[in-house]
Coordinates of C-alpha atoms in Angstrom, one line a residue:
X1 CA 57.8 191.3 79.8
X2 CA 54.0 190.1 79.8
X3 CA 55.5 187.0 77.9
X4 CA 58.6 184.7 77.9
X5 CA 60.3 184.5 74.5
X6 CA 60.1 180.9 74.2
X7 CA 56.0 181.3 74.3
X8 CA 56.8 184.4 72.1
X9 CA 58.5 181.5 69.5
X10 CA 55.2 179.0 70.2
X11 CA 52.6 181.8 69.1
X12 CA 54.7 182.9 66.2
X13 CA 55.9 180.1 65.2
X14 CA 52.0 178.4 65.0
X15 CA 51.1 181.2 63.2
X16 CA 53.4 180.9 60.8
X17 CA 53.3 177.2 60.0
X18 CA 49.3 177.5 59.6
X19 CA 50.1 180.8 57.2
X20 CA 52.8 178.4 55.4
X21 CA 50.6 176.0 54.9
X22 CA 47.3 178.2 53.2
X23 CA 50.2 179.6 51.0
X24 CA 49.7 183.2 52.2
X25 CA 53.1 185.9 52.2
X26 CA 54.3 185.6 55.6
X27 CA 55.5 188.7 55.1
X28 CA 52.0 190.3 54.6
X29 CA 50.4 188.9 57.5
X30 CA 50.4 191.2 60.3
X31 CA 46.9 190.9 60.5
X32 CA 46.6 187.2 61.2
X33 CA 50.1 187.2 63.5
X34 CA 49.1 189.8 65.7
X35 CA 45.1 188.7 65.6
X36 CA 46.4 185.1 66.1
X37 CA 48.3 186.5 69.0
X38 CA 46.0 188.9 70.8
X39 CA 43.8 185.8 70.7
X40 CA 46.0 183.4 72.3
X41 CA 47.0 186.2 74.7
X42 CA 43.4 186.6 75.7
X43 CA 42.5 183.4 76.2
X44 CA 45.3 181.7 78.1
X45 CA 47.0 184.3 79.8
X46 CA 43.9 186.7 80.5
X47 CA 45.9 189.3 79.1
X48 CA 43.1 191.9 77.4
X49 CA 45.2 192.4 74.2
X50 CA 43.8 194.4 71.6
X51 CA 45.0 194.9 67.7
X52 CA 45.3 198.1 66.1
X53 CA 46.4 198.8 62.5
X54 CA 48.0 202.4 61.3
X55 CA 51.1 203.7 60.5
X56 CA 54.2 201.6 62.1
X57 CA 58.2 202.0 62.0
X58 CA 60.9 199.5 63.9
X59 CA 65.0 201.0 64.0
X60 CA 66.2 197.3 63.3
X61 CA 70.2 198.2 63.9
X62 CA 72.8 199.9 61.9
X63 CA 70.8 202.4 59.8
X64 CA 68.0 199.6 59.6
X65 CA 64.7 201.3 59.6
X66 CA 61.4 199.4 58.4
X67 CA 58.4 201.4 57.7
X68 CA 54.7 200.6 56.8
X69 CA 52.5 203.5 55.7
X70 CA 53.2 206.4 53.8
X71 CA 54.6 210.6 54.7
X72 CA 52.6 213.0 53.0
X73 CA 53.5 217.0 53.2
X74 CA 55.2 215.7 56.2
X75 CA 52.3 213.8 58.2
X76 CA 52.5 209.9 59.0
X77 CA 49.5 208.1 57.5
X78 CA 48.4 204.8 56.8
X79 CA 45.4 203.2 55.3
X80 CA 43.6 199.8 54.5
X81 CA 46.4 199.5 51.8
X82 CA 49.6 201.5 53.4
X83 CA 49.4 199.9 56.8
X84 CA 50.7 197.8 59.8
X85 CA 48.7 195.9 62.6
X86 CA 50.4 195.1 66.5
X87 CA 49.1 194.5 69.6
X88 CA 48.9 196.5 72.9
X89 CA 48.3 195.1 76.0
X90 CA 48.8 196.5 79.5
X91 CA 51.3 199.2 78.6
X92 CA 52.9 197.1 76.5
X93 CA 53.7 196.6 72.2
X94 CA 53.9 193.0 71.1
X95 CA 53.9 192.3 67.6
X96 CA 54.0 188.5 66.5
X97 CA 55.3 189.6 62.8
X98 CA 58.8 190.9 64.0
X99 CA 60.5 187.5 63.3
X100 CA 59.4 188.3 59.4
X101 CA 61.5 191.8 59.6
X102 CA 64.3 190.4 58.6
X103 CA 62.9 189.1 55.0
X104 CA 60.5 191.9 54.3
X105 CA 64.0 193.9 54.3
X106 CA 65.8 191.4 52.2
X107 CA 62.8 191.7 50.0
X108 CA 63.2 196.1 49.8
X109 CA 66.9 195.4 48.6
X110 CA 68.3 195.7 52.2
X111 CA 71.3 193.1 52.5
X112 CA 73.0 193.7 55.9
X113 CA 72.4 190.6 58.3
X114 CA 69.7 191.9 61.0
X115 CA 68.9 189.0 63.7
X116 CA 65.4 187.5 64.3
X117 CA 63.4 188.8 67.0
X118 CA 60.6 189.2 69.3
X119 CA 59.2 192.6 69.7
X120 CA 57.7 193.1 72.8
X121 CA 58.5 196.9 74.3
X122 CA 56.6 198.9 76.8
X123 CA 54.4 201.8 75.2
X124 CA 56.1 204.0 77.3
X125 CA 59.5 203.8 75.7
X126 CA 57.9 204.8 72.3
X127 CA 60.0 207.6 70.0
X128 CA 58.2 210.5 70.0
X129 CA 58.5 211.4 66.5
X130 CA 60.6 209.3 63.1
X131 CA 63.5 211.2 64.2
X132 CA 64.0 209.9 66.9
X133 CA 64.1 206.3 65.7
X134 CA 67.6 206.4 66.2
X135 CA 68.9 203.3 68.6
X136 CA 68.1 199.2 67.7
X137 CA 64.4 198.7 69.2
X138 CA 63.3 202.3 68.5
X139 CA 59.7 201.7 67.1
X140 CA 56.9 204.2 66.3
X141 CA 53.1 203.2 66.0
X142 CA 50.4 206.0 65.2
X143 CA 46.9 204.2 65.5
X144 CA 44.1 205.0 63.2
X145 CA 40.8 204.3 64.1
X146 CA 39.3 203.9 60.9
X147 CA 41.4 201.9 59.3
X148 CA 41.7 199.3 62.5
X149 CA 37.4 199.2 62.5
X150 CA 37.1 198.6 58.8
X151 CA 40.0 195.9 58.9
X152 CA 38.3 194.1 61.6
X153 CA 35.2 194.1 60.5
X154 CA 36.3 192.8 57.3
X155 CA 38.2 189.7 58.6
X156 CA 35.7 188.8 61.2
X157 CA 33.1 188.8 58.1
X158 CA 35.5 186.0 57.0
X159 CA 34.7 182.6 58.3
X160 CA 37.8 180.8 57.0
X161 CA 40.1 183.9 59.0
X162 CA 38.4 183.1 62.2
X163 CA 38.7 179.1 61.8
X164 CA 42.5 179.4 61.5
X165 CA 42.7 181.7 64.7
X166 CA 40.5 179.5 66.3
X167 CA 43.0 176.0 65.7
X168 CA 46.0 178.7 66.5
X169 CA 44.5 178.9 69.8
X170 CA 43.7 175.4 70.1
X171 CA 47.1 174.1 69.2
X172 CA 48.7 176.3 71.8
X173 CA 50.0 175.5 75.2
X174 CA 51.8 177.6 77.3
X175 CA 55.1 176.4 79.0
X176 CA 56.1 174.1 80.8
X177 CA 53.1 172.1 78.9
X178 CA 54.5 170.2 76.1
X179 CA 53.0 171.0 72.1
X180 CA 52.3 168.8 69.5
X181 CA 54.6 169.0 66.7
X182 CA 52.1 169.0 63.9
X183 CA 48.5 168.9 63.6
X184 CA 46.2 167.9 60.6
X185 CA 43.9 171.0 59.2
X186 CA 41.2 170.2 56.8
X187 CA 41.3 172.5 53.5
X188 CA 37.9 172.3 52.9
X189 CA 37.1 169.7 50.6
X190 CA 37.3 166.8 52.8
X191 CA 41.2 166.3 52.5
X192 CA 43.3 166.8 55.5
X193 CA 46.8 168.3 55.2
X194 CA 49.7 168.2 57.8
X195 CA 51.3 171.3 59.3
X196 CA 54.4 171.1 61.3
X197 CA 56.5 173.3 63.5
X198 CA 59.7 171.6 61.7
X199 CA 61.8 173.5 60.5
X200 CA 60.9 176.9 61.7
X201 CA 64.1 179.5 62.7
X202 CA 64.5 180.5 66.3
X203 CA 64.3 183.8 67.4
X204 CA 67.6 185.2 69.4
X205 CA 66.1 187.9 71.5
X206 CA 64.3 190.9 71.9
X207 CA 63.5 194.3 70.0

């Protein structure tokens, strides 16, 4: 794995709390975990991790299988509204959302228990078509180009976006170095608010 799943928990688990506490759906946030991410990645592991947004599925166990995009006379598409963002990064698929899986699938009516994980997987291993997402960890990603340009270019048009990343990164130290807890973020009119790592789930293992 390029990362441990305890520093896996640290980078998600910032972004969360900082997503938490601009009252943004966690579970439409795949841009800001996985840009959060690719970020932290970059700058304290020298990994060159880069985010791309298209059309994304994830075999989550059982007959589990979440989807973002959309099948049109049989082709996979996406687009700036039908869409998922992850990271690769030397061979591998990381994607700082997966911990969310679970609820988005609560949310789509889905009730089975389905565990909290990482996903981290090497490119290599990905299905080669939907049918084939057949085993727990089977994922598919189909990059598009144009919709991963025009998303970028619209957050980092967005001041506010890049100031979050930017105290993600800041707040986050790799292992064994110990974390603050909480930190104090200003919401722009002068008041300071407190965001905390309390109370955030662990994650049990690995996609």
């Amino acid at each position: 794995m390029l990362i441990t799943l305890s520093d896996y928990q640290r980078i998600y688990s910032i972004a969360h709390a900082v997503l938490k506490s601009e009252n943004s759906d966690t579970n439409r946030s795949c841009l800001f975990y996985n840009y959060c991410g690719a970020y932290i990645l970059n700058n304290h592991y020298k990994i060159k991790a880069k985010v791309y947004s298209g059309f994304a599925a994830y075999h989550l166990g059982v007959e589990n299988i979440l989807g973002f995009g959309s099948i049109e006379d049989g082709t996979l598409k996406s687009s700036e509204d039908e869409f998922h963002s992850w990271i690769e990064a030397d061979g591998w698929l990381i994607d700082f959302m997966a911990p969310e899986f679970p609820n988005i699938m609560l949310s789509k009516g889905y009730d089975s228990p389905i565990p909290r994980k990482m996903m981290q997987s090497r490119l290599i291993n990905m299905a080669d078509g939907p049918d084939n997402l057949k085993e727990s960890g089977n994922f598919l990603v189909i990059p598009d180009m144009e919709v991963t340009k025009s998303l970028a270019d619209h957050l980092e048009s967005r001041p506010a976006f890049v100031d979050l990343v930017d105290i993600c990164n800041r707040w986050f130290h790799k292992k064994p170095n110990k974390m603050h807890k909480s930190i104090s973020i200003s919401n722009g009119e002068g008041q300071l608010n407190q965001v905390s790592l309390s109370g955030i789930k662990s994650i049990v293992g690995r996609w």
